[in-house]
Amino acid sequence: MYNFRKVTDDLFWVGANDHRLALFENIHPLYHGVSYNAYVLLDEKTVLFDTADWAVGRQFIENIQAVLAGRPLDYLVINHVEPDHAASIEEILLRWPKVKIVTSPKAVILLHQFGFPISADQVEEVREGDTKCFGKHTIAFVAAPMVHWPEAMVSFDTTNGVLFSADAFGSFRALDGKLFADEFDFDGEWLDDARRYYTNIVGKYGPQVQALLNKAAGIVGLDNIKYICPLHGPVWRKDLSYIIDKYVHWATYEPEEKGVMIVYASMYGNTETAAEVLASKLADRGVTNTRLYDVSSTHVSYLISDLFKYSHLVLASVTYNLGIFPPMHNFLADMKALNLQNRTVALVENGSWAPRSGALMRAELEKLKHMDILDDGVTMASSLQEQNLSDMDALADAIAASVLK
Ligand code: FEO
């Protein structure tokens, strides 16, 4: 049965939710599902903006058919070719063989790489600044390279201010009947999923996201954007500055909050105890916006997400095979891969005969940009002892002074 929602008088959400996918991109756990968004515009011509993952292909096709109500599909605008959005293209071509594809030249290359049987006469290539009129609506195309793939573009409806933003402004989590961000408690219920999506999927490309935001401001004018229609998650029609402000923070690697994230790697609970003791000492000093995570039992996508949120980070790791405990090492590698920067970091190391994890973690952190690694730190042998407490107090003092300044 079809299941679509109206976005504006003549624009319809025809996407679908996926609750069965366990790992997005086969990496990131999904506990609340995900939506694949696509939109149909009913103008003098009919236009489909993007397709959907094949997992929801049948629902997606039923939705399009219901909205078209017997009209042909004239155009398919492809903003992004990643298969979670493009996998149903072939089905669209089979059902509406006269549809004309409107997309970027790089997208055409990728479409062929993915094996879609598209001939040159089925495609109309568009470039930065091109516009296309479908009747009442004129769409302007803006290149969005590396947000999140090189071919990506966004499409802006100059008639009614709808921005089809591709992966930008997307979020994990299924919509489940609702569509607009103002139909949710976004800040309380959704923001963490939106941040986890952004930071892990697009986080590496902060400069490109900044470039897109600047271009949108220059070419389109941020005030002219009335709706943001992303490829995942809710559509924005109110308080757009809220989500744009979040994106500015994330894209510039500026923390959202002053707070301390303590991530520990502990084999038998002794490094965990040290992390807990540090958290108590921070609370004693008035630093209560703290989060404690076991690196072994927390998926790295959650750690990365909170790293983009908080200003300060403490890494506490056991030494393992004379190296960094492997899950902690993986976390550090992901920080580098996702271009994390601008954080203040403190280190706690443990080792029963040759504690080295502190120096090794410092070396990894020094590969990141604009990281302030505190000189104070704690080295312990096997477990935290009375003689370590003065170092722990000095570390808590240094972190508190930095957070509360
Ligand atoms: Fe949701 Fe880059 O695709």
Coordinates of C-alpha atoms and ligand atoms in Angstrom, one line a residue:
M1 CA 0.0 0.0 0.0
Y2 CA 1.3 3.5 -0.9
N3 CA 2.3 5.7 1.9
F4 CA 3.3 9.2 1.0
R5 CA 3.3 12.7 2.6
K6 CA 2.6 16.1 1.2
V7 CA 5.5 18.6 1.6
T8 CA 4.0 21.5 -0.3
D9 CA 0.9 21.8 -2.5
D10 CA 2.6 20.1 -5.4
L11 CA 5.6 18.3 -3.8
F12 CA 5.3 14.9 -2.2
W13 CA 7.6 12.8 0.0
V14 CA 7.6 9.3 -1.6
G15 CA 10.4 7.7 0.4
A16 CA 10.2 4.8 2.8
N17 CA 11.6 3.7 6.2
D18 CA 13.9 0.7 6.7
H19 CA 13.8 -0.9 10.2
R20 CA 15.5 -4.1 9.1
L21 CA 18.9 -2.7 8.2
A22 CA 21.3 -3.5 11.1
L23 CA 24.4 -1.6 9.8
F24 CA 24.2 1.5 7.7
E25 CA 27.0 1.2 5.0
N26 CA 27.6 -2.1 6.8
I27 CA 29.5 -0.2 9.5
H28 CA 27.2 2.0 11.6
P29 CA 24.6 0.3 13.9
L30 CA 21.0 1.4 13.4
Y31 CA 18.8 0.9 16.4
H32 CA 15.9 3.2 15.3
G33 CA 16.0 2.5 11.5
V34 CA 16.6 5.0 8.7
S35 CA 14.5 6.7 6.1
Y36 CA 15.4 6.9 2.4
N37 CA 13.8 10.1 1.2
A38 CA 12.7 10.9 -2.4
Y39 CA 10.3 13.5 -3.6
V40 CA 7.9 13.9 -6.5
L41 CA 7.0 17.4 -7.9
L42 CA 3.8 17.6 -9.9
D43 CA 4.3 20.5 -12.3
E44 CA 3.5 20.8 -16.0
K45 CA 6.2 18.1 -16.0
T46 CA 6.5 15.5 -13.3
V47 CA 9.8 15.3 -11.6
L48 CA 11.3 12.7 -9.2
F49 CA 14.1 13.9 -7.0
D50 CA 16.4 10.9 -6.3
T51 CA 15.3 7.2 -5.8
A52 CA 15.8 4.9 -2.8
D53 CA 17.6 1.9 -1.5
W54 CA 16.4 -1.3 -3.1
A55 CA 15.5 -2.7 0.3
V56 CA 12.4 -0.4 0.1
G57 CA 12.0 -0.4 -3.6
R58 CA 8.5 -1.8 -3.7
Q59 CA 7.1 0.7 -1.3
F60 CA 9.0 3.5 -3.1
I61 CA 7.5 2.5 -6.5
E62 CA 4.0 2.3 -5.1
N63 CA 4.3 5.7 -3.6
I64 CA 5.4 7.3 -6.9
Q65 CA 2.6 5.6 -8.7
A66 CA 0.1 6.8 -6.2
V67 CA 1.3 10.4 -6.4
L68 CA 1.5 10.4 -10.2
A69 CA -2.0 9.0 -10.4
G70 CA -1.5 7.8 -14.0
R71 CA 0.6 10.7 -15.2
P72 CA 3.9 9.7 -16.8
L73 CA 7.2 10.4 -15.0
D74 CA 9.0 13.0 -17.1
Y75 CA 12.2 13.7 -15.2
L76 CA 14.4 12.1 -12.6
V77 CA 16.8 14.5 -10.9
I78 CA 19.7 12.6 -9.3
N79 CA 21.5 14.6 -6.7
H80 CA 23.5 11.7 -5.3
V81 CA 24.5 8.3 -6.7
E82 CA 25.4 6.3 -3.6
P83 CA 23.3 3.1 -3.8
D84 CA 21.2 3.9 -0.7
H85 CA 19.6 6.5 -3.0
A86 CA 20.3 5.3 -6.5
A87 CA 19.7 1.6 -6.3
S88 CA 16.2 1.9 -7.6
I89 CA 17.1 3.9 -10.7
E90 CA 17.0 0.9 -13.0
E91 CA 13.4 0.1 -11.8
I92 CA 12.4 3.7 -12.6
L93 CA 13.8 3.3 -16.1
L94 CA 12.0 0.0 -16.6
R95 CA 8.7 1.4 -15.5
W96 CA 9.0 4.9 -17.1
P97 CA 11.4 4.3 -20.1
K98 CA 10.9 7.8 -21.4
V99 CA 12.0 9.5 -18.2
K100 CA 14.9 11.9 -18.7
I101 CA 17.7 11.9 -16.1
V102 CA 19.0 15.2 -15.0
T103 CA 22.3 15.0 -13.1
S104 CA 25.9 16.1 -12.9
P105 CA 28.6 14.8 -15.4
K106 CA 30.4 13.0 -12.6
A107 CA 27.2 11.3 -11.6
V108 CA 26.9 9.9 -15.1
I109 CA 30.3 8.3 -14.8
L110 CA 29.3 6.7 -11.5
L111 CA 26.0 5.5 -12.8
H112 CA 27.9 3.6 -15.5
Q113 CA 30.4 2.3 -13.0
F114 CA 27.5 0.9 -10.9
G115 CA 26.2 -0.8 -14.0
F116 CA 23.0 1.1 -14.8
P117 CA 22.1 0.7 -18.5
I118 CA 21.7 4.4 -19.3
S119 CA 22.2 5.7 -22.8
A120 CA 23.4 9.2 -23.6
D121 CA 20.1 10.3 -25.0
Q122 CA 18.4 9.5 -21.6
V123 CA 20.6 12.0 -19.7
E124 CA 20.6 15.8 -19.5
E125 CA 23.8 16.8 -17.7
V126 CA 23.7 19.9 -15.5
R127 CA 26.4 22.0 -14.0
E128 CA 26.9 24.5 -11.3
G129 CA 24.5 27.4 -11.8
D130 CA 22.4 25.7 -14.5
T131 CA 18.6 26.0 -14.1
K132 CA 15.8 24.0 -15.5
C133 CA 12.1 25.0 -15.7
F134 CA 9.5 22.3 -15.3
G135 CA 6.5 24.6 -15.7
K136 CA 5.8 26.8 -12.7
H137 CA 8.9 25.6 -10.9
T138 CA 12.5 26.5 -11.9
I139 CA 15.2 24.4 -10.3
A140 CA 18.8 25.7 -9.9
F141 CA 21.6 23.2 -9.5
V142 CA 24.5 23.7 -7.2
A143 CA 27.5 21.4 -7.1
A144 CA 28.2 19.8 -3.7
P145 CA 31.4 17.9 -4.3
M146 CA 32.4 15.5 -1.4
V147 CA 29.1 16.1 0.5
H148 CA 29.4 13.2 0.6
W149 CA 30.7 11.9 -2.8
P150 CA 32.3 13.8 -5.6
E151 CA 29.3 13.8 -7.9
A152 CA 26.9 15.2 -5.3
M153 CA 24.8 18.2 -6.1
V154 CA 21.9 20.0 -4.4
S155 CA 18.8 21.3 -6.2
F156 CA 17.1 24.5 -5.3
D157 CA 13.5 25.3 -6.3
T158 CA 13.6 29.0 -6.9
T159 CA 9.8 29.2 -7.1
N160 CA 9.0 28.1 -3.6
G161 CA 12.4 27.9 -1.7
V162 CA 12.7 24.1 -1.5
L163 CA 16.3 22.9 -1.2
F164 CA 16.8 19.3 -2.1
S165 CA 20.0 18.9 0.0
A166 CA 21.1 15.4 -0.8
D167 CA 23.1 13.9 2.2
A168 CA 23.4 17.4 3.8
F169 CA 21.1 17.8 6.8
G170 CA 20.3 14.1 6.8
S171 CA 19.9 11.9 9.9
F172 CA 19.7 8.4 11.0
R173 CA 16.3 7.2 12.4
A174 CA 13.2 6.2 10.6
L175 CA 10.4 8.8 10.2
D176 CA 7.5 6.4 11.0
G177 CA 4.7 8.5 9.8
K178 CA 6.0 11.9 10.7
L179 CA 8.0 13.9 8.2
F180 CA 8.7 17.4 9.4
A181 CA 11.3 18.1 12.0
D182 CA 8.7 20.2 13.9
E183 CA 6.6 17.0 14.3
F184 CA 9.3 15.6 16.5
D185 CA 11.1 16.7 19.7
F186 CA 14.1 17.1 17.4
D187 CA 16.5 18.4 20.0
G188 CA 15.6 15.8 22.6
E189 CA 14.8 12.8 20.4
W190 CA 16.7 13.2 17.1
L191 CA 19.7 15.4 17.5
D192 CA 22.0 12.6 18.6
D193 CA 21.1 10.6 15.6
A194 CA 21.5 13.6 13.3
R195 CA 24.9 14.2 14.7
R196 CA 26.0 10.6 14.5
Y197 CA 24.9 10.5 10.9
Y198 CA 26.7 13.8 10.0
T199 CA 29.9 13.1 11.9
N200 CA 30.4 9.5 10.7
I201 CA 29.2 9.9 7.1
V202 CA 30.1 13.5 6.2
G203 CA 32.4 14.5 9.1
K204 CA 35.6 14.2 7.2
Y205 CA 34.4 16.7 4.7
G206 CA 33.9 19.8 6.9
P207 CA 35.6 22.2 4.5
Q208 CA 33.4 21.0 1.6
V209 CA 30.3 21.4 3.8
Q210 CA 31.5 24.9 4.7
A211 CA 31.9 25.6 1.0
L212 CA 28.4 24.4 0.3
L213 CA 26.9 26.5 3.1
N214 CA 28.8 29.5 1.8
K215 CA 27.7 28.8 -1.8
A216 CA 24.1 28.4 -0.6
A217 CA 24.3 31.7 1.1
G218 CA 25.8 33.4 -1.9
I219 CA 23.9 31.8 -4.8
V220 CA 20.6 31.0 -3.2
G221 CA 20.5 33.2 -0.1
L222 CA 19.9 31.4 3.2
D223 CA 16.8 33.5 3.8
N224 CA 15.3 32.2 0.5
I225 CA 15.5 28.6 1.7
K226 CA 12.0 27.8 3.1
Y227 CA 12.3 24.0 3.1
I228 CA 15.2 21.6 3.4
C229 CA 14.4 18.2 2.0
P230 CA 17.3 15.8 2.7
L231 CA 17.8 12.2 1.6
H232 CA 17.5 10.9 5.1
G233 CA 15.5 12.0 8.1
P234 CA 13.1 14.8 8.6
V235 CA 12.2 17.7 6.3
W236 CA 12.8 21.2 7.7
R237 CA 10.2 23.9 7.3
K238 CA 10.5 25.8 10.6
D239 CA 13.5 27.1 12.5
L240 CA 16.0 26.3 9.7
S241 CA 18.6 28.3 11.5
Y242 CA 18.7 25.7 14.3
I243 CA 20.0 22.9 12.0
I244 CA 22.1 25.2 9.9
D245 CA 23.8 26.4 13.2
K246 CA 24.5 22.7 14.1
Y247 CA 26.0 22.2 10.7
V248 CA 28.2 25.3 11.0
H249 CA 29.6 23.8 14.3
W250 CA 30.1 20.4 12.9
A251 CA 31.7 21.5 9.6
T252 CA 34.1 23.8 11.4
Y253 CA 34.9 21.2 14.1
E254 CA 33.8 23.6 16.8
P255 CA 32.3 21.9 19.8
E256 CA 28.7 22.4 20.6
E257 CA 29.2 22.3 24.4
K258 CA 31.9 22.7 27.0
G259 CA 32.1 19.3 28.5
V260 CA 34.4 16.3 29.0
M261 CA 34.1 13.0 27.3
I262 CA 36.1 10.3 29.1
V263 CA 36.8 7.2 27.0
Y264 CA 38.6 4.3 28.8
A265 CA 40.1 1.0 27.6
S266 CA 40.2 -1.4 30.5
M267 CA 40.9 -5.1 30.6
Y268 CA 40.0 -5.9 34.2
G269 CA 38.4 -2.8 35.5
N270 CA 41.4 -0.9 36.9
T271 CA 41.6 1.7 34.2
E272 CA 37.8 2.0 34.3
T273 CA 38.2 2.8 38.1
A274 CA 40.7 5.5 37.3
A275 CA 38.3 7.0 34.8
E276 CA 35.6 7.0 37.4
V277 CA 37.9 8.6 39.9
L278 CA 38.7 11.3 37.5
A279 CA 35.0 12.0 36.7
S280 CA 34.4 12.3 40.5
K281 CA 37.2 14.7 40.9
L282 CA 35.9 16.8 37.9
A283 CA 32.5 16.9 39.5
D284 CA 34.1 18.1 42.8
R285 CA 35.5 20.9 40.8
G286 CA 32.2 21.9 39.2
V287 CA 32.6 20.0 35.9
T288 CA 29.5 17.9 35.6
N289 CA 28.9 17.9 31.9
T290 CA 30.8 14.7 31.5
R291 CA 30.3 11.4 29.7
L292 CA 32.1 8.1 30.4
Y293 CA 32.4 5.5 27.7
D294 CA 34.0 2.0 27.6
V295 CA 35.7 1.9 24.3
S296 CA 35.3 -1.8 24.1
S297 CA 31.5 -1.8 24.4
T298 CA 30.6 1.4 22.7
H299 CA 30.4 1.4 18.9
V300 CA 33.0 3.9 17.6
S301 CA 30.3 5.8 15.6
Y302 CA 28.8 6.9 19.0
L303 CA 32.2 8.0 20.3
I304 CA 32.9 10.0 17.1
S305 CA 29.5 11.6 17.4
D306 CA 30.1 12.8 21.0
L307 CA 33.6 13.9 20.1
F308 CA 32.0 16.5 17.7
K309 CA 29.7 17.6 20.6
Y310 CA 32.1 18.1 23.5
S311 CA 35.1 20.4 23.9
H312 CA 37.3 18.1 26.0
L313 CA 38.4 14.5 25.7
V314 CA 40.2 12.2 28.2
L315 CA 41.6 9.0 26.9
A316 CA 42.5 6.4 29.5
S317 CA 44.1 3.2 28.1
V318 CA 45.8 0.1 29.3
T319 CA 49.0 -0.9 27.5
Y320 CA 48.4 -4.0 25.4
N321 CA 51.2 -5.9 23.7
L322 CA 53.3 -2.8 24.3
G323 CA 50.9 -0.8 22.3
I324 CA 47.6 1.0 22.6
F325 CA 44.6 -1.3 23.4
P326 CA 43.2 -2.2 20.0
P327 CA 39.7 -0.7 20.3
M328 CA 41.3 2.6 21.5
H329 CA 43.7 2.5 18.6
N330 CA 40.8 2.0 16.3
F331 CA 39.0 5.0 17.9
L332 CA 42.1 7.2 17.3
A333 CA 42.4 6.0 13.7
D334 CA 38.7 7.0 13.2
M335 CA 39.3 10.4 14.7
K336 CA 42.1 10.9 12.1
A337 CA 40.0 9.5 9.3
L338 CA 37.1 11.9 10.1
N339 CA 39.4 14.9 10.4
L340 CA 38.6 15.7 14.0
Q341 CA 40.3 18.8 15.3
N342 CA 40.1 21.6 17.8
R343 CA 39.8 19.6 21.0
T344 CA 41.6 19.7 24.4
V345 CA 42.8 16.2 25.3
A346 CA 44.2 14.6 28.5
L347 CA 45.8 11.2 28.8
V348 CA 45.8 8.5 31.4
E349 CA 47.9 5.4 30.9
N350 CA 48.1 2.1 32.6
G351 CA 50.6 -0.8 32.2
S352 CA 51.7 -3.5 34.6
W353 CA 55.4 -3.6 33.5
A354 CA 55.9 -1.1 30.6
P355 CA 53.2 1.6 30.5
R356 CA 53.5 3.1 27.0
S357 CA 50.0 3.8 25.9
G358 CA 50.1 7.5 27.0
A359 CA 53.1 8.3 24.7
L360 CA 51.6 6.3 21.9
M361 CA 48.2 7.9 22.2
R362 CA 49.9 11.3 22.2
A363 CA 51.8 10.4 19.0
E364 CA 48.5 9.5 17.3
L365 CA 46.8 12.7 18.6
E366 CA 49.7 14.8 17.3
K367 CA 48.7 13.7 13.8
L368 CA 45.4 15.6 14.2
K369 CA 45.0 19.3 13.6
H370 CA 44.8 21.9 16.4
M371 CA 44.7 19.5 19.3
D372 CA 45.7 20.9 22.7
I373 CA 47.2 17.9 24.6
L374 CA 47.5 18.8 28.3
D375 CA 51.0 18.2 29.8
D376 CA 49.4 16.9 33.0
G377 CA 48.6 13.2 32.9
V378 CA 48.5 10.0 35.0
T379 CA 50.7 6.9 34.7
M380 CA 49.7 4.0 36.8
A381 CA 51.0 0.5 37.3
S382 CA 48.2 -2.1 37.1
S383 CA 45.8 -0.1 39.3
L384 CA 45.3 3.4 40.7
Q385 CA 47.2 3.7 44.0
E386 CA 47.5 6.4 46.7
Q387 CA 50.7 7.6 45.2
N388 CA 48.8 8.4 41.9
L389 CA 46.2 10.6 43.5
S390 CA 48.3 13.8 43.4
D391 CA 48.8 13.4 39.7
M392 CA 45.1 12.7 39.3
D393 CA 44.2 15.8 41.3
A394 CA 46.6 17.9 39.1
L395 CA 45.0 16.4 36.0
A396 CA 41.5 17.2 37.3
D397 CA 42.7 20.8 38.1
A398 CA 44.1 21.3 34.6
I399 CA 41.0 19.9 32.9
A400 CA 38.6 21.9 35.1
A401 CA 40.6 25.1 34.6
S402 CA 40.4 24.6 30.8
V403 CA 36.7 23.7 30.8
L404 CA 35.6 26.5 33.1
K405 CA 37.7 29.3 31.8
Ligands
FEO1 FE1 22.7 8.5 2.0 FE2 25.9 9.4 0.7 O1 24.2 8.5 0.8

